[in-house]
């Protein structure tokens, strides 16, 4: 089945100039020119033209990465017109989608056709290629990241060639490019495994920190998708358990859903963060109130409405992937750090899990994983807190999320990833002149 859902965007096919900025506002770039291709052919032509002019090339999604992974002073590929679901193959259980398609658009289109991804992260604003390229993930006992759900892809390489890749066709390129950091080329389309739409029952409830950590292994084992948030300066957590359900759909009511997801999680939280930035000494007291504001609730809905939620309070974030067995120890050290230091932390710490996968640069590559994410409100000094948290994470063999703040370099990462050399060998073959390099990639991959 072919599905046409192309979305037009500003800029047309021609080149434009101007600065680019990410969602959090901590990264800006001024490319020599920007283009908005609407097809694989236009994308390949833009890459060839950049090569002829000696420009580096980067593709930007919606800027939800906190790192300068997409920053360039050369050619910036914008995603606005490279969008739409191209094919749905029910027999194969796949959907093929243009690289610039927002996850929101993909999820809504799949729902119309009675289909769903198996797992996803908690926001839908990213493009599919940006999300997979940086390792976006949700939480899951046996279901893994978005990149792990990719079954095929189309890649425009440094000379403008178009490669189709899958486990059966160019498997070495496919293995690396599913999570490629934009270092191998520009992805033009992705094919995801999908399944018939199902229902999830979400059970959200407060739980004391000591109970969550004592029961962590049990809670992960008993639930398809378990995650929790610990509120610094408190002994309180908010837990979420998502499991497939046979019960009928029963989404949150319009009023109660608005109160939880907009008024409390965004509106009141925005106010609390603003007050905390102006008066840091007030943060512990605010945290105690915030940790008691969200009440227990249970609801049932289609997957993307359960997995995702609006994120309107802007922040910066660092997240590390640790061996699953290190979860409680590392979190305990982070809690002790906050309690003994002068840090005033208004954002909860997020804890999620993922099963081991076989992607060379996946943060879950080869090992069952726990993710621990720390955040700070945008505009609040974060460097000292993040640096102290990073020392804890690296002591537990942590791997930083590729799209979130960290200070690791290629020497560290080559030790952290057993298949790091496999990835860089593919990069050397596909992009020997580093057409797709920038400062971030030179730091994390070497040059």
Short mmCIF file of C-alpha atoms in Angstrom, two decimals:
data_model
loop_
_atom_site.label_atom_id
_atom_site.label_comp_id
_atom_site.label_asym_id
_atom_site.label_seq_id
_atom_site.Cartn_x
_atom_site.Cartn_y
_atom_site.Cartn_z
CA UNK A 1 0.00 0.00 0.00
CA UNK A 2 1.40 3.39 -0.94
CA UNK A 3 0.42 6.31 1.26
CA UNK A 4 0.99 9.91 0.18
CA UNK A 5 1.29 12.30 3.08
CA UNK A 6 3.96 14.72 1.91
CA UNK A 7 3.95 17.95 3.86
CA UNK A 8 5.14 21.16 2.26
CA UNK A 9 7.50 23.52 4.08
CA UNK A 10 9.05 26.93 3.72
CA UNK A 11 12.20 27.44 1.75
CA UNK A 12 11.34 25.58 -1.45
CA UNK A 13 14.05 23.69 -3.31
CA UNK A 14 16.45 26.61 -3.42
CA UNK A 15 19.25 27.46 -1.04
CA UNK A 16 18.79 29.84 1.86
CA UNK A 17 21.09 31.23 4.52
CA UNK A 18 20.53 32.07 8.17
CA UNK A 19 21.32 30.74 11.60
CA UNK A 20 20.07 27.45 13.05
CA UNK A 21 19.25 26.83 16.71
CA UNK A 22 18.31 23.73 18.64
CA UNK A 23 15.22 23.26 20.83
CA UNK A 24 16.97 23.97 24.13
CA UNK A 25 18.73 27.04 22.72
CA UNK A 26 22.18 25.89 23.84
CA UNK A 27 23.47 25.20 20.30
CA UNK A 28 23.52 27.62 17.36
CA UNK A 29 25.12 27.38 13.93
CA UNK A 30 25.42 29.57 10.89
CA UNK A 31 25.61 27.35 7.79
CA UNK A 32 26.90 28.71 4.51
CA UNK A 33 23.60 27.63 3.00
CA UNK A 34 20.53 25.54 3.79
CA UNK A 35 18.34 23.48 1.48
CA UNK A 36 14.99 21.76 1.92
CA UNK A 37 14.89 18.80 -0.51
CA UNK A 38 11.56 17.11 -1.14
CA UNK A 39 12.88 13.82 -2.54
CA UNK A 40 15.84 11.48 -2.42
CA UNK A 41 16.92 12.79 -5.84
CA UNK A 42 16.94 16.41 -4.65
CA UNK A 43 18.81 15.39 -1.51
CA UNK A 44 21.49 13.54 -3.52
CA UNK A 45 21.87 16.52 -5.85
CA UNK A 46 22.35 18.85 -2.86
CA UNK A 47 25.09 16.60 -1.44
CA UNK A 48 26.86 16.46 -4.82
CA UNK A 49 26.70 20.26 -5.12
CA UNK A 50 28.12 20.70 -1.62
CA UNK A 51 30.98 18.34 -2.45
CA UNK A 52 31.74 20.31 -5.61
CA UNK A 53 31.89 23.49 -3.52
CA UNK A 54 34.03 21.93 -0.79
CA UNK A 55 31.32 22.22 1.88
CA UNK A 56 30.66 19.83 4.71
CA UNK A 57 27.09 18.55 5.01
CA UNK A 58 24.84 17.98 8.03
CA UNK A 59 21.15 17.16 8.28
CA UNK A 60 19.07 18.78 11.01
CA UNK A 61 15.87 17.38 12.41
CA UNK A 62 13.82 19.41 14.85
CA UNK A 63 16.80 20.18 17.06
CA UNK A 64 15.84 18.08 20.07
CA UNK A 65 19.44 16.99 20.62
CA UNK A 66 21.36 18.94 23.24
CA UNK A 67 24.69 18.27 21.51
CA UNK A 68 25.91 20.05 18.34
CA UNK A 69 25.51 16.80 16.36
CA UNK A 70 23.76 18.66 13.51
CA UNK A 71 25.75 21.91 13.62
CA UNK A 72 27.65 22.93 10.50
CA UNK A 73 29.18 25.93 8.79
CA UNK A 74 28.72 24.18 5.44
CA UNK A 75 25.46 22.88 3.95
CA UNK A 76 22.54 22.27 6.31
CA UNK A 77 19.84 19.88 5.09
CA UNK A 78 16.48 20.89 6.54
CA UNK A 79 13.71 18.26 6.90
CA UNK A 80 10.52 20.22 6.26
CA UNK A 81 9.76 18.80 2.81
CA UNK A 82 11.32 15.33 3.01
CA UNK A 83 8.28 13.95 4.79
CA UNK A 84 5.48 11.46 4.47
CA UNK A 85 4.67 7.78 4.83
CA UNK A 86 5.74 6.21 1.52
CA UNK A 87 4.65 2.57 1.85
CA UNK A 88 2.78 0.33 4.25
CA UNK A 89 3.37 -3.39 3.77
CA UNK A 90 0.93 -5.27 5.96
CA UNK A 91 2.19 -8.68 4.87
CA UNK A 92 5.76 -7.81 5.89
CA UNK A 93 4.66 -5.78 8.92
CA UNK A 94 6.60 -2.68 7.87
CA UNK A 95 6.15 1.00 7.14
CA UNK A 96 8.55 3.04 5.00
CA UNK A 97 8.73 6.74 5.80
CA UNK A 98 10.69 9.73 4.53
CA UNK A 99 13.50 10.73 6.86
CA UNK A 100 12.18 14.17 7.82
CA UNK A 101 8.79 12.93 8.95
CA UNK A 102 7.99 13.88 12.56
CA UNK A 103 7.24 10.95 14.84
CA UNK A 104 3.91 12.60 15.61
CA UNK A 105 2.94 12.40 11.93
CA UNK A 106 4.12 8.79 11.68
CA UNK A 107 2.22 7.71 14.79
CA UNK A 108 -0.99 9.42 13.72
CA UNK A 109 -0.80 7.89 10.23
CA UNK A 110 -0.14 4.42 11.63
CA UNK A 111 -3.14 4.77 13.95
CA UNK A 112 -5.40 5.57 10.98
CA UNK A 113 -4.30 2.25 9.47
CA UNK A 114 -4.66 0.31 12.71
CA UNK A 115 -0.90 -0.12 13.19
CA UNK A 116 1.71 0.86 15.76
CA UNK A 117 5.38 0.85 16.58
CA UNK A 118 6.20 -1.56 19.40
CA UNK A 119 7.95 0.99 21.60
CA UNK A 120 8.89 4.67 21.50
CA UNK A 121 10.23 7.54 23.56
CA UNK A 122 8.16 10.08 25.43
CA UNK A 123 8.14 12.94 22.91
CA UNK A 124 6.94 13.00 19.29
CA UNK A 125 8.42 16.20 17.90
CA UNK A 126 11.63 14.63 16.56
CA UNK A 127 12.03 13.53 12.97
CA UNK A 128 12.34 9.77 12.47
CA UNK A 129 15.90 10.06 11.18
CA UNK A 130 17.03 12.41 13.93
CA UNK A 131 15.53 10.16 16.59
CA UNK A 132 17.14 6.98 15.28
CA UNK A 133 20.49 8.60 14.47
CA UNK A 134 21.03 9.68 18.08
CA UNK A 135 19.62 6.59 19.79
CA UNK A 136 16.24 7.84 21.04
CA UNK A 137 14.63 5.22 23.25
CA UNK A 138 11.78 4.67 25.62
CA UNK A 139 11.71 2.06 28.35
CA UNK A 140 11.12 -1.65 27.87
CA UNK A 141 11.70 -5.07 29.35
CA UNK A 142 12.08 -6.76 25.95
CA UNK A 143 11.35 -4.01 23.39
CA UNK A 144 14.24 -1.77 22.41
CA UNK A 145 14.98 1.66 20.91
CA UNK A 146 13.58 3.17 17.72
CA UNK A 147 16.79 2.30 15.84
CA UNK A 148 16.37 -1.36 16.83
CA UNK A 149 12.96 -1.33 15.11
CA UNK A 150 14.46 -0.25 11.75
CA UNK A 151 14.48 -3.05 9.15
CA UNK A 152 15.82 -1.13 6.12
CA UNK A 153 17.05 2.32 5.16
CA UNK A 154 18.14 4.48 2.24
CA UNK A 155 21.39 6.43 2.63
CA UNK A 156 22.85 9.23 0.51
CA UNK A 157 26.63 9.00 0.75
CA UNK A 158 29.42 11.51 0.28
CA UNK A 159 29.53 11.35 -3.53
CA UNK A 160 25.75 11.58 -3.87
CA UNK A 161 25.25 7.83 -4.36
CA UNK A 162 22.08 6.31 -2.90
CA UNK A 163 22.51 3.04 -1.01
CA UNK A 164 19.63 0.79 0.04
CA UNK A 165 20.53 -1.21 3.12
CA UNK A 166 19.02 -3.99 5.23
CA UNK A 167 20.11 -7.13 7.05
CA UNK A 168 20.22 -8.83 3.63
CA UNK A 169 21.59 -5.95 1.51
CA UNK A 170 24.84 -4.24 2.58
CA UNK A 171 24.41 -5.61 6.12
CA UNK A 172 27.57 -3.96 7.46
CA UNK A 173 26.35 -0.51 6.40
CA UNK A 174 22.86 -1.27 7.69
CA UNK A 175 24.19 -2.34 11.09
CA UNK A 176 26.10 0.91 11.50
CA UNK A 177 23.65 3.33 9.84
CA UNK A 178 20.63 2.42 11.95
CA UNK A 179 22.28 4.60 14.60
CA UNK A 180 24.81 6.54 12.60
CA UNK A 181 25.09 10.01 14.20
CA UNK A 182 24.90 11.50 10.71
CA UNK A 183 28.51 10.37 10.22
CA UNK A 184 27.96 7.97 7.32
CA UNK A 185 25.73 10.09 5.08
CA UNK A 186 22.24 11.54 5.04
CA UNK A 187 19.37 9.11 5.51
CA UNK A 188 16.55 9.72 3.06
CA UNK A 189 14.07 7.06 4.20
CA UNK A 190 13.63 4.46 6.93
CA UNK A 191 11.59 1.27 7.12
CA UNK A 192 10.28 0.30 10.55
CA UNK A 193 8.77 -2.92 11.82
CA UNK A 194 5.18 -2.32 12.91
CA UNK A 195 2.42 -4.45 14.34
CA UNK A 196 -1.36 -4.33 14.61
CA UNK A 197 -2.41 -1.57 16.97
CA UNK A 198 -2.83 -2.65 20.58
CA UNK A 199 -3.90 -1.07 23.84
CA UNK A 200 -1.72 -0.21 26.81
CA UNK A 201 -2.86 0.27 30.35
CA UNK A 202 -0.77 2.86 32.16
CA UNK A 203 -0.57 2.79 35.93
CA UNK A 204 1.02 5.88 37.38
CA UNK A 205 1.51 6.23 41.11
CA UNK A 206 3.78 7.84 43.68
CA UNK A 207 6.13 5.49 45.53
CA UNK A 208 8.82 6.11 48.16
CA UNK A 209 12.39 6.10 46.86
CA UNK A 210 13.41 3.25 49.16
CA UNK A 211 10.56 1.06 47.94
CA UNK A 212 11.30 1.73 44.26
CA UNK A 213 14.98 0.89 44.65
CA UNK A 214 14.32 -2.15 46.84
CA UNK A 215 11.84 -3.48 44.27
CA UNK A 216 13.58 -2.25 41.11
CA UNK A 217 14.43 -5.66 39.64
CA UNK A 218 10.93 -6.93 40.45
CA UNK A 219 9.22 -3.91 38.90
CA UNK A 220 11.29 -4.21 35.72
CA UNK A 221 10.63 -7.96 35.44
CA UNK A 222 6.89 -7.72 36.08
CA UNK A 223 6.11 -4.92 33.62
CA UNK A 224 6.58 -4.58 29.87
CA UNK A 225 7.53 -0.93 30.32
CA UNK A 226 8.60 0.46 33.69
CA UNK A 227 10.09 3.85 34.48
CA UNK A 228 10.26 6.21 37.41
CA UNK A 229 11.23 9.74 38.33
CA UNK A 230 13.00 10.60 41.55
CA UNK A 231 12.51 14.13 42.88
CA UNK A 232 15.85 15.43 44.23
CA UNK A 233 15.77 16.78 47.81
CA UNK A 234 12.98 14.31 48.61
CA UNK A 235 12.47 10.62 49.27
CA UNK A 236 9.68 10.51 46.70
CA UNK A 237 9.33 9.01 43.23
CA UNK A 238 6.62 8.84 40.62
CA UNK A 239 6.37 5.47 38.85
CA UNK A 240 4.80 4.47 35.54
CA UNK A 241 3.97 0.92 34.46
CA UNK A 242 2.69 0.33 30.91
CA UNK A 243 1.40 -3.11 29.95
CA UNK A 244 -0.62 -4.50 27.06
CA UNK A 245 -4.25 -4.75 27.94
CA UNK A 246 -7.40 -6.55 26.88
CA UNK A 247 -9.61 -4.02 28.59
CA UNK A 248 -11.45 -1.40 26.49
CA UNK A 249 -9.89 1.97 25.83
CA UNK A 250 -10.37 4.36 28.74
CA UNK A 251 -8.18 7.41 28.13
CA UNK A 252 -7.82 10.14 30.74
CA UNK A 253 -10.80 12.47 30.87
CA UNK A 254 -10.37 15.79 29.13
CA UNK A 255 -10.36 17.74 32.38
CA UNK A 256 -8.30 15.32 34.48
CA UNK A 257 -5.85 14.75 31.62
CA UNK A 258 -5.41 18.49 31.17
CA UNK A 259 -4.83 18.96 34.89
CA UNK A 260 -2.14 16.23 35.04
CA UNK A 261 -0.41 16.72 31.68
CA UNK A 262 -0.71 20.44 31.12
CA UNK A 263 -1.52 22.30 34.34
CA UNK A 264 0.70 20.31 36.72
CA UNK A 265 3.36 18.74 34.46
CA UNK A 266 3.86 21.87 32.36
CA UNK A 267 2.17 24.99 33.71
CA UNK A 268 2.82 24.68 37.44
CA UNK A 269 6.19 23.04 36.82
CA UNK A 270 7.23 25.94 34.58
CA UNK A 271 6.34 28.35 37.37
CA UNK A 272 8.22 26.26 39.93
CA UNK A 273 11.34 26.17 37.71
CA UNK A 274 11.17 29.91 37.11
CA UNK A 275 10.92 30.62 40.83
CA UNK A 276 13.71 28.14 41.55
CA UNK A 277 16.03 29.77 39.03
CA UNK A 278 15.44 33.17 40.65
CA UNK A 279 15.61 31.87 44.25
CA UNK A 280 17.63 28.61 44.34
CA UNK A 281 17.20 28.26 48.10
CA UNK A 282 13.48 27.70 47.50
CA UNK A 283 14.02 24.61 45.33
CA UNK A 284 14.05 21.91 48.05
CA UNK A 285 10.76 23.18 49.42
CA UNK A 286 9.26 23.39 45.95
CA UNK A 287 10.50 19.85 45.22
CA UNK A 288 8.68 18.47 48.25
CA UNK A 289 5.45 20.11 47.08
CA UNK A 290 5.96 19.01 43.46
CA UNK A 291 6.59 15.40 44.46
CA UNK A 292 3.19 15.33 46.17
CA UNK A 293 1.27 17.13 43.41
CA UNK A 294 0.83 14.22 40.98
CA UNK A 295 -1.70 11.65 42.11
CA UNK A 296 -2.15 7.99 41.17
CA UNK A 297 -4.09 7.31 37.98
CA UNK A 298 -4.78 4.42 35.60
CA UNK A 299 -5.86 4.74 31.98
CA UNK A 300 -5.91 2.66 28.78
CA UNK A 301 -5.26 3.93 25.25
CA UNK A 302 -3.44 3.23 21.99
CA UNK A 303 0.35 3.12 22.37
CA UNK A 304 1.56 6.52 21.25
CA UNK A 305 -0.95 8.26 23.51
CA UNK A 306 0.40 6.32 26.48
CA UNK A 307 4.13 6.40 25.71
CA UNK A 308 4.30 10.11 24.84
CA UNK A 309 3.46 13.28 26.71
CA UNK A 310 3.83 17.01 26.08
CA UNK A 311 7.14 18.59 27.11
CA UNK A 312 6.78 22.37 27.15
CA UNK A 313 9.24 23.29 29.93
CA UNK A 314 12.62 23.70 28.25
CA UNK A 315 15.72 22.22 29.83
CA UNK A 316 19.16 20.78 29.19
CA UNK A 317 19.85 17.11 29.84
CA UNK A 318 22.57 14.54 30.32
CA UNK A 319 21.75 10.83 30.21
CA UNK A 320 23.97 7.80 30.70
CA UNK A 321 23.37 4.15 29.87
CA UNK A 322 24.75 1.79 32.52
CA UNK A 323 24.78 -1.97 32.90
CA UNK A 324 21.36 -2.87 34.32
CA UNK A 325 22.91 -4.32 37.49
CA UNK A 326 24.42 -0.91 38.37
CA UNK A 327 21.08 0.91 38.53
CA UNK A 328 20.46 1.10 42.26
CA UNK A 329 24.08 1.73 43.24
CA UNK A 330 24.55 4.56 40.73
CA UNK A 331 21.27 6.21 41.63
CA UNK A 332 22.13 5.96 45.32
CA UNK A 333 25.43 7.71 44.67
CA UNK A 334 23.62 10.44 42.74
CA UNK A 335 21.15 10.89 45.60
CA UNK A 336 24.02 11.13 48.10
CA UNK A 337 25.71 13.70 45.86
CA UNK A 338 22.63 15.93 45.86
CA UNK A 339 22.20 15.57 49.61
CA UNK A 340 25.77 16.52 50.51
CA UNK A 341 26.47 19.16 47.87
CA UNK A 342 25.17 22.66 47.37
CA UNK A 343 23.28 21.74 44.20
CA UNK A 344 19.65 22.82 44.05
CA UNK A 345 17.91 20.59 41.51
CA UNK A 346 14.38 21.43 40.39
CA UNK A 347 14.06 18.67 37.74
CA UNK A 348 13.35 15.03 38.57
CA UNK A 349 15.88 12.32 37.70
CA UNK A 350 14.48 9.89 35.11
CA UNK A 351 15.22 6.14 35.19
CA UNK A 352 14.37 3.77 32.29
CA UNK A 353 15.55 0.41 30.94
CA UNK A 354 16.25 -1.35 27.64
CA UNK A 355 17.23 -4.87 26.61
CA UNK A 356 20.56 -5.57 24.93
CA UNK A 357 20.60 -5.01 21.16
CA UNK A 358 23.04 -5.65 18.30
CA UNK A 359 23.63 -2.12 16.96
CA UNK A 360 27.33 -1.09 17.13
CA UNK A 361 26.80 2.40 18.61
CA UNK A 362 23.57 1.75 20.48
CA UNK A 363 23.86 2.67 24.14
CA UNK A 364 22.34 -0.77 24.84
CA UNK A 365 24.72 -2.59 22.48
CA UNK A 366 25.49 -6.02 23.91
CA UNK A 367 24.13 -5.47 27.41
CA UNK A 368 20.87 -5.05 29.33
CA UNK A 369 20.76 -1.39 30.19
CA UNK A 370 19.46 1.15 32.67
CA UNK A 371 19.27 4.82 31.71
CA UNK A 372 19.71 7.55 34.30
CA UNK A 373 18.98 11.08 33.08
CA UNK A 374 19.62 14.35 34.88
CA UNK A 375 18.11 17.65 33.79
CA UNK A 376 18.39 21.33 34.61
CA UNK A 377 15.99 24.12 33.73
CA UNK A 378 17.19 26.11 30.74
CA UNK A 379 19.21 29.13 31.84
CA UNK A 380 20.22 27.56 35.16
CA UNK A 381 23.93 26.79 35.61
CA UNK A 382 24.23 23.06 35.03
CA UNK A 383 27.92 22.38 34.47
CA UNK A 384 28.98 21.49 38.02
CA UNK A 385 26.01 19.19 38.66
CA UNK A 386 26.38 17.44 35.31
CA UNK A 387 30.13 17.03 35.79
CA UNK A 388 29.66 15.46 39.22
CA UNK A 389 26.90 13.18 37.93
CA UNK A 390 29.06 12.20 34.95
CA UNK A 391 31.88 11.07 37.26
CA UNK A 392 29.42 8.68 38.92
CA UNK A 393 28.15 7.36 35.60
CA UNK A 394 31.57 6.78 34.06
CA UNK A 395 32.68 4.93 37.19
CA UNK A 396 29.91 2.44 36.37
CA UNK A 397 31.00 1.93 32.72
CA UNK A 398 28.44 4.44 31.50
CA UNK A 399 27.81 5.27 27.86
CA UNK A 400 26.49 8.79 27.21
CA UNK A 401 23.38 9.33 25.13
CA UNK A 402 24.62 10.61 21.77
CA UNK A 403 22.14 13.49 21.66
CA UNK A 404 22.54 14.70 25.24
CA UNK A 405 25.25 16.66 27.00
CA UNK A 406 28.45 14.86 27.98
CA UNK A 407 32.22 15.35 27.85
CA UNK A 408 33.38 11.93 26.58
CA UNK A 409 35.73 11.56 23.63
CA UNK A 410 36.65 8.87 21.12
CA UNK A 411 39.30 7.34 23.38
CA UNK A 412 36.76 6.73 26.13
CA UNK A 413 34.01 5.61 23.76
CA UNK A 414 36.24 3.15 21.91
CA UNK A 415 36.64 1.31 25.23
CA UNK A 416 32.95 1.63 26.12
CA UNK A 417 31.71 0.11 22.83
CA UNK A 418 33.12 -3.31 21.83
CA UNK A 419 32.04 -2.69 18.21
CA UNK A 420 33.28 0.92 17.98
CA UNK A 421 35.97 -0.06 15.46
CA UNK A 422 33.38 -1.75 13.28
CA UNK A 423 31.50 1.54 13.01
CA UNK A 424 34.55 3.67 12.31
CA UNK A 425 35.68 1.22 9.60
CA UNK A 426 32.37 1.72 7.77
CA UNK A 427 32.77 5.47 8.20
CA UNK A 428 36.29 5.39 6.76
CA UNK A 429 34.99 3.54 3.71
CA UNK A 430 31.88 5.66 3.08
CA UNK A 431 33.22 9.08 4.03
CA UNK A 432 37.02 9.10 3.84
CA UNK A 433 37.11 12.86 3.23
CA UNK A 434 34.79 13.56 6.20
CA UNK A 435 32.11 15.30 4.16
CA UNK A 436 29.71 14.70 7.08
CA UNK A 437 32.07 15.66 9.91
CA UNK A 438 31.74 18.46 12.42
CA UNK A 439 33.39 19.30 15.73
CA UNK A 440 31.13 16.99 17.74
CA UNK A 441 31.82 13.98 15.53
CA UNK A 442 35.56 14.66 15.59
CA UNK A 443 35.41 14.54 19.37
CA UNK A 444 33.30 11.39 19.76
CA UNK A 445 34.49 9.39 16.75
CA UNK A 446 37.96 10.75 16.14
CA UNK A 447 39.17 12.00 12.78
#
